[in-house]
Amino acid sequence: MSSQTVSLDKKLESLREQVNEALERVIESRSDCPQRLRDAMAHSLLAGGKRLRPLLVLLACEVCGGDVVAAMPAACALEMVHTYSLIHDDLPAMDDDDLRRGQPTCHVQFDEATAILAGDALLTLAFELMARDVQPPAVAAECCYDLAAAAGYCGMVGGQMADLQAEQLSVEQSSVEQLEAIHRRKTGRLLISAMSLGARIGGATENQQNCLEKYGQSLGLAFQITDDLLDVTGDCAKMGKAVGKDSGHGKLTYPAMIGETESRRKADELIADAQHSLQTFGDARQHLDALAQWVLKRDH
Ligand code: GRG
């Protein structure tokens, strides 16, 4: 194992712990929340997960010279929005999954109505937290706007709608451009938002902000391609969720559209693009650089 890998692992582990502790504190502090709702929120939010999005917020802030502590409320907010999307995506009306993050999904552990409300509560709590705790207030307002746009109808929710509609189409009736357009919204916009939240809080210049968003865009698409590949080749125990579902349901995926080899080549190319976008940061870019490599090689 290279010294760069060891240093990245340590860095990410330490940041991941800080994120987990911060998320626990947020949930614990909501003593006025109905107990069952709080349990359901905690069940999904504190179940683990790679914490990729909050790590990106923190590293983007740091690479601009900012302090990770200042970026923690935004990092937690983004993880809450992501977790809400997973809870709702797992519902019977959507993907109907029983396993998530190695545990029963929220509606299986509790019930459907509670899972819907836990998702709603996490989504709204995210904005409450960011509006109150990101400083100064003008940056908090920019961050709220940024995340709302990324998560909403023209971002993640719109991408999910397009994905549901595309389920009616066969692979022959669709194009790679169409698939890419879905994923740019469904998965990509939230990863770009991770970079721009961190950049805003870290006081990025316009050029730095653009470079980080470009990194997020390439990384987001590469992440989706590796997600599609792991659905074909991944291990359910490592992934903590069902595998083989997308291919089994004839869903539009990169391996189905362009094959596994070409999918891997495209992911390689996108990660190289992402790393190229970081050049302006000099040596400070090493953690984001290594995180991009991790996305390519990940097994969960
Ligand atoms: C229901 C509004 C709504 C949106 C759902 C993001 C999404 C849209 C659905 C998730 C389904 C999915 C498998 C998307 C592909 C990529 C993805 C977001 C995977 C899950 O994210 P990870 O791998 O999960 O970062 P962890 O658990 O590690 O946080």
mmCIF file of C-alpha atoms and ligand atoms in Angstrom:
data_model
loop_
_atom_site.group_PDB
_atom_site.id
_atom_site.type_symbol
_atom_site.label_atom_id
_atom_site.label_comp_id
_atom_site.label_asym_id
_atom_site.label_seq_id
_atom_site.Cartn_x
_atom_site.Cartn_y
_atom_site.Cartn_z
ATOM 1 C CA MET A 1 0.000 0.000 0.000
ATOM 2 C CA SER A 2 1.474 3.410 -0.960
ATOM 3 C CA SER A 3 2.021 6.154 1.644
ATOM 4 C CA GLN A 4 -0.500 8.294 -0.262
ATOM 5 C CA THR A 5 -3.179 5.602 0.218
ATOM 6 C CA VAL A 6 -2.399 5.315 3.945
ATOM 7 C CA SER A 7 -2.538 9.079 4.411
ATOM 8 C CA LEU A 8 -5.858 9.349 2.494
ATOM 9 C CA ASP A 9 -7.376 6.481 4.488
ATOM 10 C CA LYS A 10 -6.420 8.118 7.795
ATOM 11 C CA LYS A 11 -7.644 11.513 6.694
ATOM 12 C CA LEU A 12 -10.983 10.173 5.437
ATOM 13 C CA GLU A 13 -11.484 8.001 8.525
ATOM 14 C CA SER A 14 -10.934 10.978 10.807
ATOM 15 C CA LEU A 15 -13.299 13.214 8.795
ATOM 16 C CA ARG A 16 -15.904 10.431 8.588
ATOM 17 C CA GLU A 17 -15.813 10.089 12.389
ATOM 18 C CA GLN A 18 -16.268 13.831 12.792
ATOM 19 C CA VAL A 19 -19.258 13.739 10.423
ATOM 20 C CA ASN A 20 -20.813 10.785 12.278
ATOM 21 C CA GLU A 21 -20.386 12.535 15.631
ATOM 22 C CA ALA A 22 -21.875 15.760 14.273
ATOM 23 C CA LEU A 23 -24.879 13.878 12.831
ATOM 24 C CA GLU A 24 -25.424 12.082 16.152
ATOM 25 C CA ARG A 25 -25.361 15.422 17.983
ATOM 26 C CA VAL A 26 -27.974 16.884 15.627
ATOM 27 C CA ILE A 27 -30.359 13.965 16.159
ATOM 28 C CA GLU A 28 -29.757 13.819 19.938
ATOM 29 C CA SER A 29 -30.433 17.527 20.297
ATOM 30 C CA ARG A 30 -33.943 17.179 18.816
ATOM 31 C CA SER A 31 -35.543 16.093 22.082
ATOM 32 C CA ASP A 32 -38.813 17.792 21.054
ATOM 33 C CA CYS A 33 -39.191 15.438 18.061
ATOM 34 C CA PRO A 34 -41.766 12.603 18.435
ATOM 35 C CA GLN A 35 -39.765 9.580 19.625
ATOM 36 C CA ARG A 36 -40.794 7.216 16.808
ATOM 37 C CA LEU A 37 -39.980 9.803 14.165
ATOM 38 C CA ARG A 38 -36.594 10.501 15.754
ATOM 39 C CA ASP A 39 -35.860 6.756 15.918
ATOM 40 C CA ALA A 40 -36.698 6.371 12.229
ATOM 41 C CA MET A 41 -34.514 9.357 11.261
ATOM 42 C CA ALA A 42 -31.643 7.994 13.372
ATOM 43 C CA HIS A 43 -32.099 4.476 11.974
ATOM 44 C CA SER A 44 -31.385 5.621 8.416
ATOM 45 C CA LEU A 45 -29.058 8.561 9.047
ATOM 46 C CA LEU A 46 -26.771 6.902 11.574
ATOM 47 C CA ALA A 47 -26.697 3.507 9.855
ATOM 48 C CA GLY A 48 -23.280 4.129 8.324
ATOM 49 C CA GLY A 49 -22.828 4.815 4.656
ATOM 50 C CA LYS A 50 -19.688 6.012 2.963
ATOM 51 C CA ARG A 51 -20.355 9.682 3.767
ATOM 52 C CA LEU A 52 -18.935 10.610 0.361
ATOM 53 C CA ARG A 53 -20.977 13.812 0.007
ATOM 54 C CA PRO A 54 -20.100 15.338 3.408
ATOM 55 C CA LEU A 55 -16.435 14.388 2.895
ATOM 56 C CA LEU A 56 -16.489 16.270 -0.403
ATOM 57 C CA VAL A 57 -17.967 19.360 1.299
ATOM 58 C CA LEU A 58 -15.228 19.307 3.957
ATOM 59 C CA LEU A 59 -12.363 18.673 1.518
ATOM 60 C CA ALA A 60 -13.620 21.342 -0.906
ATOM 61 C CA CYS A 61 -13.696 23.858 1.947
ATOM 62 C CA GLU A 62 -10.225 22.826 3.106
ATOM 63 C CA VAL A 63 -8.612 22.969 -0.335
ATOM 64 C CA CYS A 64 -9.703 26.636 -0.547
ATOM 65 C CA GLY A 65 -8.015 27.351 2.792
ATOM 66 C CA GLY A 66 -11.197 27.119 4.917
ATOM 67 C CA ASP A 67 -11.742 25.311 8.215
ATOM 68 C CA VAL A 68 -13.600 21.962 8.165
ATOM 69 C CA VAL A 69 -15.454 22.927 11.378
ATOM 70 C CA ALA A 70 -17.103 25.830 9.543
ATOM 71 C CA ALA A 71 -18.253 23.479 6.781
ATOM 72 C CA MET A 72 -19.655 20.777 9.103
ATOM 73 C CA PRO A 73 -23.282 22.085 9.221
ATOM 74 C CA ALA A 74 -23.416 22.065 5.406
ATOM 75 C CA ALA A 75 -21.767 18.630 5.280
ATOM 76 C CA CYS A 76 -24.422 17.269 7.684
ATOM 77 C CA ALA A 77 -27.226 19.002 5.766
ATOM 78 C CA LEU A 78 -26.138 17.389 2.517
ATOM 79 C CA GLU A 79 -25.958 13.935 4.117
ATOM 80 C CA MET A 80 -29.505 14.458 5.464
ATOM 81 C CA VAL A 81 -30.823 15.327 2.009
ATOM 82 C CA HIS A 82 -29.038 12.289 0.562
ATOM 83 C CA THR A 83 -30.450 10.014 3.291
ATOM 84 C CA TYR A 84 -33.989 11.341 2.726
ATOM 85 C CA SER A 85 -33.623 10.465 -0.969
ATOM 86 C CA LEU A 86 -32.502 6.925 -0.104
ATOM 87 C CA ILE A 87 -35.436 6.416 2.321
ATOM 88 C CA HIS A 88 -37.944 7.558 -0.305
ATOM 89 C CA ASP A 89 -36.181 5.686 -3.118
ATOM 90 C CA ASP A 90 -36.459 2.439 -1.117
ATOM 91 C CA LEU A 91 -40.249 2.768 -0.648
ATOM 92 C CA PRO A 92 -42.563 0.234 -2.311
ATOM 93 C CA ALA A 93 -43.835 2.966 -4.703
ATOM 94 C CA MET A 94 -40.270 3.519 -5.940
ATOM 95 C CA ASP A 95 -37.531 0.874 -5.882
ATOM 96 C CA ASP A 96 -39.123 -1.287 -3.176
ATOM 97 C CA ASP A 97 -35.917 -2.325 -1.407
ATOM 98 C CA ASP A 98 -35.571 -4.194 1.887
ATOM 99 C CA LEU A 99 -31.891 -3.591 2.608
ATOM 100 C CA ARG A 100 -29.936 -0.334 2.818
ATOM 101 C CA ARG A 101 -26.591 0.402 4.456
ATOM 102 C CA GLY A 102 -26.579 -3.198 5.684
ATOM 103 C CA GLN A 103 -29.823 -2.760 7.633
ATOM 104 C CA PRO A 104 -33.561 -3.128 6.969
ATOM 105 C CA THR A 105 -34.813 -0.113 5.017
ATOM 106 C CA CYS A 106 -36.746 2.515 6.981
ATOM 107 C CA HIS A 107 -40.224 1.366 5.878
ATOM 108 C CA VAL A 108 -39.344 -2.275 6.668
ATOM 109 C CA GLN A 109 -37.989 -1.430 10.129
ATOM 110 C CA PHE A 110 -40.854 0.985 10.933
ATOM 111 C CA ASP A 111 -43.724 1.373 8.439
ATOM 112 C CA GLU A 112 -44.371 3.203 5.195
ATOM 113 C CA ALA A 113 -45.976 6.308 6.696
ATOM 114 C CA THR A 114 -43.170 6.696 9.251
ATOM 115 C CA ALA A 115 -40.532 6.276 6.522
ATOM 116 C CA ILE A 116 -42.165 8.996 4.385
ATOM 117 C CA LEU A 117 -42.247 11.335 7.380
ATOM 118 C CA ALA A 118 -38.653 10.506 8.409
ATOM 119 C CA GLY A 119 -37.532 11.448 4.874
ATOM 120 C CA ASP A 120 -39.564 14.671 4.980
ATOM 121 C CA ALA A 121 -38.173 15.557 8.409
ATOM 122 C CA LEU A 122 -34.553 14.984 7.321
ATOM 123 C CA LEU A 123 -35.058 17.094 4.196
ATOM 124 C CA THR A 124 -36.456 20.042 6.140
ATOM 125 C CA LEU A 125 -34.013 19.689 9.050
ATOM 126 C CA ALA A 126 -31.160 19.985 6.539
ATOM 127 C CA PHE A 127 -32.220 23.501 5.582
ATOM 128 C CA GLU A 128 -32.993 24.480 9.178
ATOM 129 C CA LEU A 129 -29.450 23.479 10.148
ATOM 130 C CA MET A 130 -27.751 25.203 7.244
ATOM 131 C CA ALA A 131 -29.754 28.448 7.553
ATOM 132 C CA ARG A 132 -28.967 28.647 11.277
ATOM 133 C CA ASP A 133 -25.400 27.362 11.547
ATOM 134 C CA VAL A 134 -23.535 28.338 8.367
ATOM 135 C CA GLN A 135 -21.846 31.700 8.846
ATOM 136 C CA PRO A 136 -22.034 34.465 7.755
ATOM 137 C CA PRO A 137 -25.792 34.552 7.022
ATOM 138 C CA ALA A 138 -25.224 35.658 3.405
ATOM 139 C CA VAL A 139 -23.173 32.497 2.751
ATOM 140 C CA ALA A 140 -25.871 30.435 4.525
ATOM 141 C CA ALA A 141 -28.485 31.859 2.137
ATOM 142 C CA GLU A 142 -26.300 31.013 -0.895
ATOM 143 C CA CYS A 143 -25.804 27.475 0.432
ATOM 144 C CA CYS A 144 -29.560 26.988 1.003
ATOM 145 C CA TYR A 145 -30.279 28.158 -2.543
ATOM 146 C CA ASP A 146 -27.554 25.915 -3.964
ATOM 147 C CA LEU A 147 -28.671 22.739 -2.183
ATOM 148 C CA ALA A 148 -32.396 23.360 -2.806
ATOM 149 C CA ALA A 149 -31.776 23.752 -6.534
ATOM 150 C CA ALA A 150 -29.569 20.643 -6.654
ATOM 151 C CA ALA A 151 -32.068 18.492 -4.744
ATOM 152 C CA GLY A 152 -35.246 19.784 -6.358
ATOM 153 C CA TYR A 153 -37.230 19.498 -9.575
ATOM 154 C CA CYS A 154 -34.401 20.451 -11.882
ATOM 155 C CA GLY A 155 -31.882 18.338 -9.942
ATOM 156 C CA MET A 156 -32.287 15.091 -8.019
ATOM 157 C CA VAL A 157 -36.110 14.932 -7.887
ATOM 158 C CA GLY A 158 -36.379 15.797 -11.599
ATOM 159 C CA GLY A 159 -33.745 13.167 -12.404
ATOM 160 C CA GLN A 160 -35.650 10.563 -10.411
ATOM 161 C CA MET A 161 -38.826 11.405 -12.358
ATOM 162 C CA ALA A 162 -36.977 11.075 -15.654
ATOM 163 C CA ASP A 163 -35.503 7.780 -14.492
ATOM 164 C CA LEU A 164 -38.951 6.391 -13.623
ATOM 165 C CA GLN A 165 -40.271 7.421 -17.042
ATOM 166 C CA ALA A 166 -37.265 5.866 -18.783
ATOM 167 C CA GLU A 167 -38.125 2.499 -17.176
ATOM 168 C CA GLN A 168 -40.844 2.207 -19.825
ATOM 169 C CA LEU A 169 -38.205 2.291 -22.585
ATOM 170 C CA SER A 170 -36.067 -0.580 -23.819
ATOM 171 C CA VAL A 171 -32.286 -0.213 -24.175
ATOM 172 C CA GLU A 172 -32.804 0.010 -27.969
ATOM 173 C CA GLN A 173 -35.254 2.899 -27.579
ATOM 174 C CA SER A 174 -32.797 4.946 -25.487
ATOM 175 C CA SER A 175 -29.477 6.681 -25.967
ATOM 176 C CA VAL A 176 -26.365 7.164 -23.832
ATOM 177 C CA GLU A 177 -27.074 10.915 -23.976
ATOM 178 C CA GLN A 178 -30.474 10.290 -22.395
ATOM 179 C CA LEU A 179 -28.955 8.108 -19.685
ATOM 180 C CA GLU A 180 -26.306 10.736 -18.986
ATOM 181 C CA ALA A 181 -28.928 13.501 -18.770
ATOM 182 C CA ILE A 182 -30.839 11.471 -16.148
ATOM 183 C CA HIS A 183 -27.778 10.834 -14.020
ATOM 184 C CA ARG A 184 -26.458 14.372 -14.241
ATOM 185 C CA ARG A 185 -29.627 15.371 -12.388
ATOM 186 C CA LYS A 186 -30.380 12.315 -10.258
ATOM 187 C CA THR A 187 -26.908 11.738 -8.783
ATOM 188 C CA GLY A 188 -24.641 14.389 -10.282
ATOM 189 C CA ARG A 189 -26.236 17.607 -9.079
ATOM 190 C CA LEU A 190 -25.871 16.675 -5.405
ATOM 191 C CA LEU A 191 -22.172 15.894 -5.859
ATOM 192 C CA ILE A 192 -21.605 19.221 -7.630
ATOM 193 C CA SER A 193 -23.465 20.909 -4.774
ATOM 194 C CA ALA A 194 -21.093 19.225 -2.295
ATOM 195 C CA MET A 195 -18.209 20.973 -4.010
ATOM 196 C CA SER A 196 -19.896 24.344 -4.286
ATOM 197 C CA LEU A 197 -21.081 24.346 -0.642
ATOM 198 C CA GLY A 198 -17.524 23.628 0.535
ATOM 199 C CA ALA A 199 -16.120 26.222 -1.866
ATOM 200 C CA ARG A 200 -18.545 28.937 -0.745
ATOM 201 C CA ILE A 201 -17.803 28.324 2.953
ATOM 202 C CA GLY A 202 -14.054 28.116 2.281
ATOM 203 C CA GLY A 203 -14.131 31.537 0.569
ATOM 204 C CA ALA A 204 -13.214 30.235 -2.911
ATOM 205 C CA THR A 205 -12.408 32.600 -5.756
ATOM 206 C CA GLU A 206 -14.658 32.350 -8.810
ATOM 207 C CA ASN A 207 -12.011 30.305 -10.609
ATOM 208 C CA GLN A 208 -11.603 27.915 -7.658
ATOM 209 C CA GLN A 209 -15.390 27.509 -7.418
ATOM 210 C CA ASN A 210 -15.622 26.684 -11.146
ATOM 211 C CA CYS A 211 -12.762 24.170 -10.949
ATOM 212 C CA LEU A 212 -14.305 22.416 -7.939
ATOM 213 C CA GLU A 213 -17.727 22.246 -9.598
ATOM 214 C CA LYS A 214 -16.114 20.762 -12.701
ATOM 215 C CA TYR A 215 -14.422 18.151 -10.493
ATOM 216 C CA GLY A 216 -17.843 17.383 -8.933
ATOM 217 C CA GLN A 217 -19.451 17.017 -12.347
ATOM 218 C CA SER A 218 -16.898 14.495 -13.645
ATOM 219 C CA LEU A 219 -16.739 12.662 -10.326
ATOM 220 C CA GLY A 220 -20.548 12.456 -10.168
ATOM 221 C CA LEU A 221 -20.865 10.745 -13.511
ATOM 222 C CA ALA A 222 -17.948 8.409 -12.767
ATOM 223 C CA PHE A 223 -19.597 7.556 -9.418
ATOM 224 C CA GLN A 224 -22.825 6.626 -11.214
ATOM 225 C CA ILE A 225 -20.973 4.440 -13.734
ATOM 226 C CA THR A 226 -19.154 2.605 -10.929
ATOM 227 C CA ASP A 227 -22.514 2.239 -9.143
ATOM 228 C CA ASP A 228 -23.962 0.598 -12.282
ATOM 229 C CA LEU A 229 -20.895 -1.658 -12.573
ATOM 230 C CA LEU A 230 -21.143 -2.664 -8.908
ATOM 231 C CA ASP A 231 -24.776 -3.610 -9.500
ATOM 232 C CA VAL A 232 -23.422 -6.198 -11.962
ATOM 233 C CA THR A 233 -20.184 -7.261 -10.272
ATOM 234 C CA GLY A 234 -20.550 -6.131 -6.623
ATOM 235 C CA ASP A 235 -20.999 -8.136 -3.462
ATOM 236 C CA CYS A 236 -24.296 -7.643 -1.542
ATOM 237 C CA ALA A 237 -22.581 -8.018 1.872
ATOM 238 C CA LYS A 238 -19.995 -5.329 1.075
ATOM 239 C CA MET A 239 -22.540 -3.013 -0.566
ATOM 240 C CA GLY A 240 -25.095 -3.339 2.235
ATOM 241 C CA LYS A 241 -27.900 -3.329 -0.361
ATOM 242 C CA ALA A 242 -29.315 -5.622 -3.023
ATOM 243 C CA VAL A 243 -27.238 -6.087 -6.190
ATOM 244 C CA GLY A 244 -28.313 -7.200 -9.651
ATOM 245 C CA LYS A 245 -31.604 -5.303 -9.340
ATOM 246 C CA ASP A 246 -31.034 -2.779 -12.124
ATOM 247 C CA SER A 247 -29.843 -5.340 -14.645
ATOM 248 C CA GLY A 248 -32.587 -7.759 -13.490
ATOM 249 C CA HIS A 249 -35.313 -5.141 -14.105
ATOM 250 C CA GLY A 250 -33.979 -4.144 -17.515
ATOM 251 C CA LYS A 251 -33.137 -0.630 -16.238
ATOM 252 C CA LEU A 252 -31.066 1.739 -18.338
ATOM 253 C CA THR A 253 -27.523 1.455 -17.031
ATOM 254 C CA TYR A 254 -24.073 2.107 -18.494
ATOM 255 C CA PRO A 255 -23.092 -1.593 -18.714
ATOM 256 C CA ALA A 256 -26.437 -2.357 -20.417
ATOM 257 C CA MET A 257 -26.029 0.491 -22.911
ATOM 258 C CA ILE A 258 -22.299 0.421 -23.711
ATOM 259 C CA GLY A 259 -20.963 -2.770 -22.096
ATOM 260 C CA GLU A 260 -18.717 -3.298 -19.070
ATOM 261 C CA THR A 261 -15.394 -2.600 -20.786
ATOM 262 C CA GLU A 262 -16.494 0.681 -22.316
ATOM 263 C CA SER A 263 -18.154 1.670 -19.021
ATOM 264 C CA ARG A 264 -14.835 1.148 -17.204
ATOM 265 C CA ARG A 265 -12.977 3.144 -19.865
ATOM 266 C CA LYS A 266 -15.460 6.014 -19.544
ATOM 267 C CA ALA A 267 -15.158 6.012 -15.743
ATOM 268 C CA ASP A 268 -11.322 6.122 -16.070
ATOM 269 C CA GLU A 269 -11.569 9.066 -18.450
ATOM 270 C CA LEU A 270 -13.970 10.988 -16.188
ATOM 271 C CA ILE A 271 -11.735 10.490 -13.138
ATOM 272 C CA ALA A 272 -8.748 11.778 -15.122
ATOM 273 C CA ASP A 273 -10.868 14.835 -16.067
ATOM 274 C CA ALA A 274 -11.855 15.333 -12.433
ATOM 275 C CA GLN A 275 -8.208 15.219 -11.336
ATOM 276 C CA HIS A 276 -7.216 17.596 -14.140
ATOM 277 C CA SER A 277 -9.738 20.166 -12.842
ATOM 278 C CA LEU A 278 -7.801 20.373 -9.566
ATOM 279 C CA GLN A 279 -4.479 21.542 -11.012
ATOM 280 C CA THR A 280 -4.987 25.113 -9.886
ATOM 281 C CA PHE A 281 -4.776 23.970 -6.229
ATOM 282 C CA GLY A 282 -1.184 22.655 -6.417
ATOM 283 C CA ASP A 283 -0.153 20.298 -3.591
ATOM 284 C CA ALA A 284 -3.289 21.091 -1.565
ATOM 285 C CA ARG A 285 -5.297 18.955 -3.982
ATOM 286 C CA GLN A 286 -3.869 15.602 -2.869
ATOM 287 C CA HIS A 287 -6.856 14.425 -0.807
ATOM 288 C CA LEU A 288 -9.471 15.293 -3.434
ATOM 289 C CA ASP A 289 -7.187 13.736 -6.022
ATOM 290 C CA ALA A 290 -6.927 10.495 -4.071
ATOM 291 C CA LEU A 291 -10.676 10.490 -3.325
ATOM 292 C CA ALA A 292 -11.316 10.528 -7.076
ATOM 293 C CA GLN A 293 -9.107 7.427 -7.428
ATOM 294 C CA TRP A 294 -11.035 5.770 -4.612
ATOM 295 C CA VAL A 295 -14.332 6.322 -6.481
ATOM 296 C CA LEU A 296 -12.851 4.482 -9.446
ATOM 297 C CA LYS A 297 -11.549 1.523 -7.445
ATOM 298 C CA ARG A 298 -14.336 1.266 -4.848
ATOM 299 C CA ASP A 299 -15.980 -2.073 -4.079
ATOM 300 C CA HIS A 300 -18.991 -0.680 -2.153
HETATM 301 C C1 GRG B 1 -36.602 9.633 -4.072
HETATM 302 C C2 GRG B 1 -36.358 12.120 -4.438
HETATM 303 C C3 GRG B 1 -35.837 10.774 -4.597
HETATM 304 C C4 GRG B 1 -34.667 10.634 -5.205
HETATM 305 C C5 GRG B 1 -33.948 9.385 -5.274
HETATM 306 C C6 GRG B 1 -30.430 9.332 -5.353
HETATM 307 C C7 GRG B 1 -31.687 8.668 -5.703
HETATM 308 C C8 GRG B 1 -32.780 9.532 -6.162
HETATM 309 C C9 GRG B 1 -31.875 7.354 -5.542
HETATM 310 C C10 GRG B 1 -30.875 6.423 -5.032
HETATM 311 C C11 GRG B 1 -30.824 5.238 -5.908
HETATM 312 C C12 GRG B 1 -29.491 4.996 -6.483
HETATM 313 C C13 GRG B 1 -29.004 3.619 -6.362
HETATM 314 C C14 GRG B 1 -28.808 5.946 -7.085
HETATM 315 C C15 GRG B 1 -27.499 5.723 -7.675
HETATM 316 C C16 GRG B 1 -26.304 6.286 -6.947
HETATM 317 C C17 GRG B 1 -26.499 6.483 -5.527
HETATM 318 C C18 GRG B 1 -27.057 7.792 -5.130
HETATM 319 C C19 GRG B 1 -26.167 5.533 -4.666
HETATM 320 C C20 GRG B 1 -26.273 5.640 -3.215
HETATM 321 O O1 GRG B 1 -25.303 6.510 -2.708
HETATM 322 P P1 GRG B 1 -24.028 6.017 -1.920
HETATM 323 O O2 GRG B 1 -23.417 4.835 -2.636
HETATM 324 O O3 GRG B 1 -24.724 5.490 -0.590
HETATM 325 O O4 GRG B 1 -23.136 7.162 -1.651
HETATM 326 P P2 GRG B 1 -24.224 5.543 0.929
HETATM 327 O O5 GRG B 1 -25.161 4.607 1.641
HETATM 328 O O6 GRG B 1 -22.795 5.091 1.002
HETATM 329 O O7 GRG B 1 -24.402 6.962 1.386
#
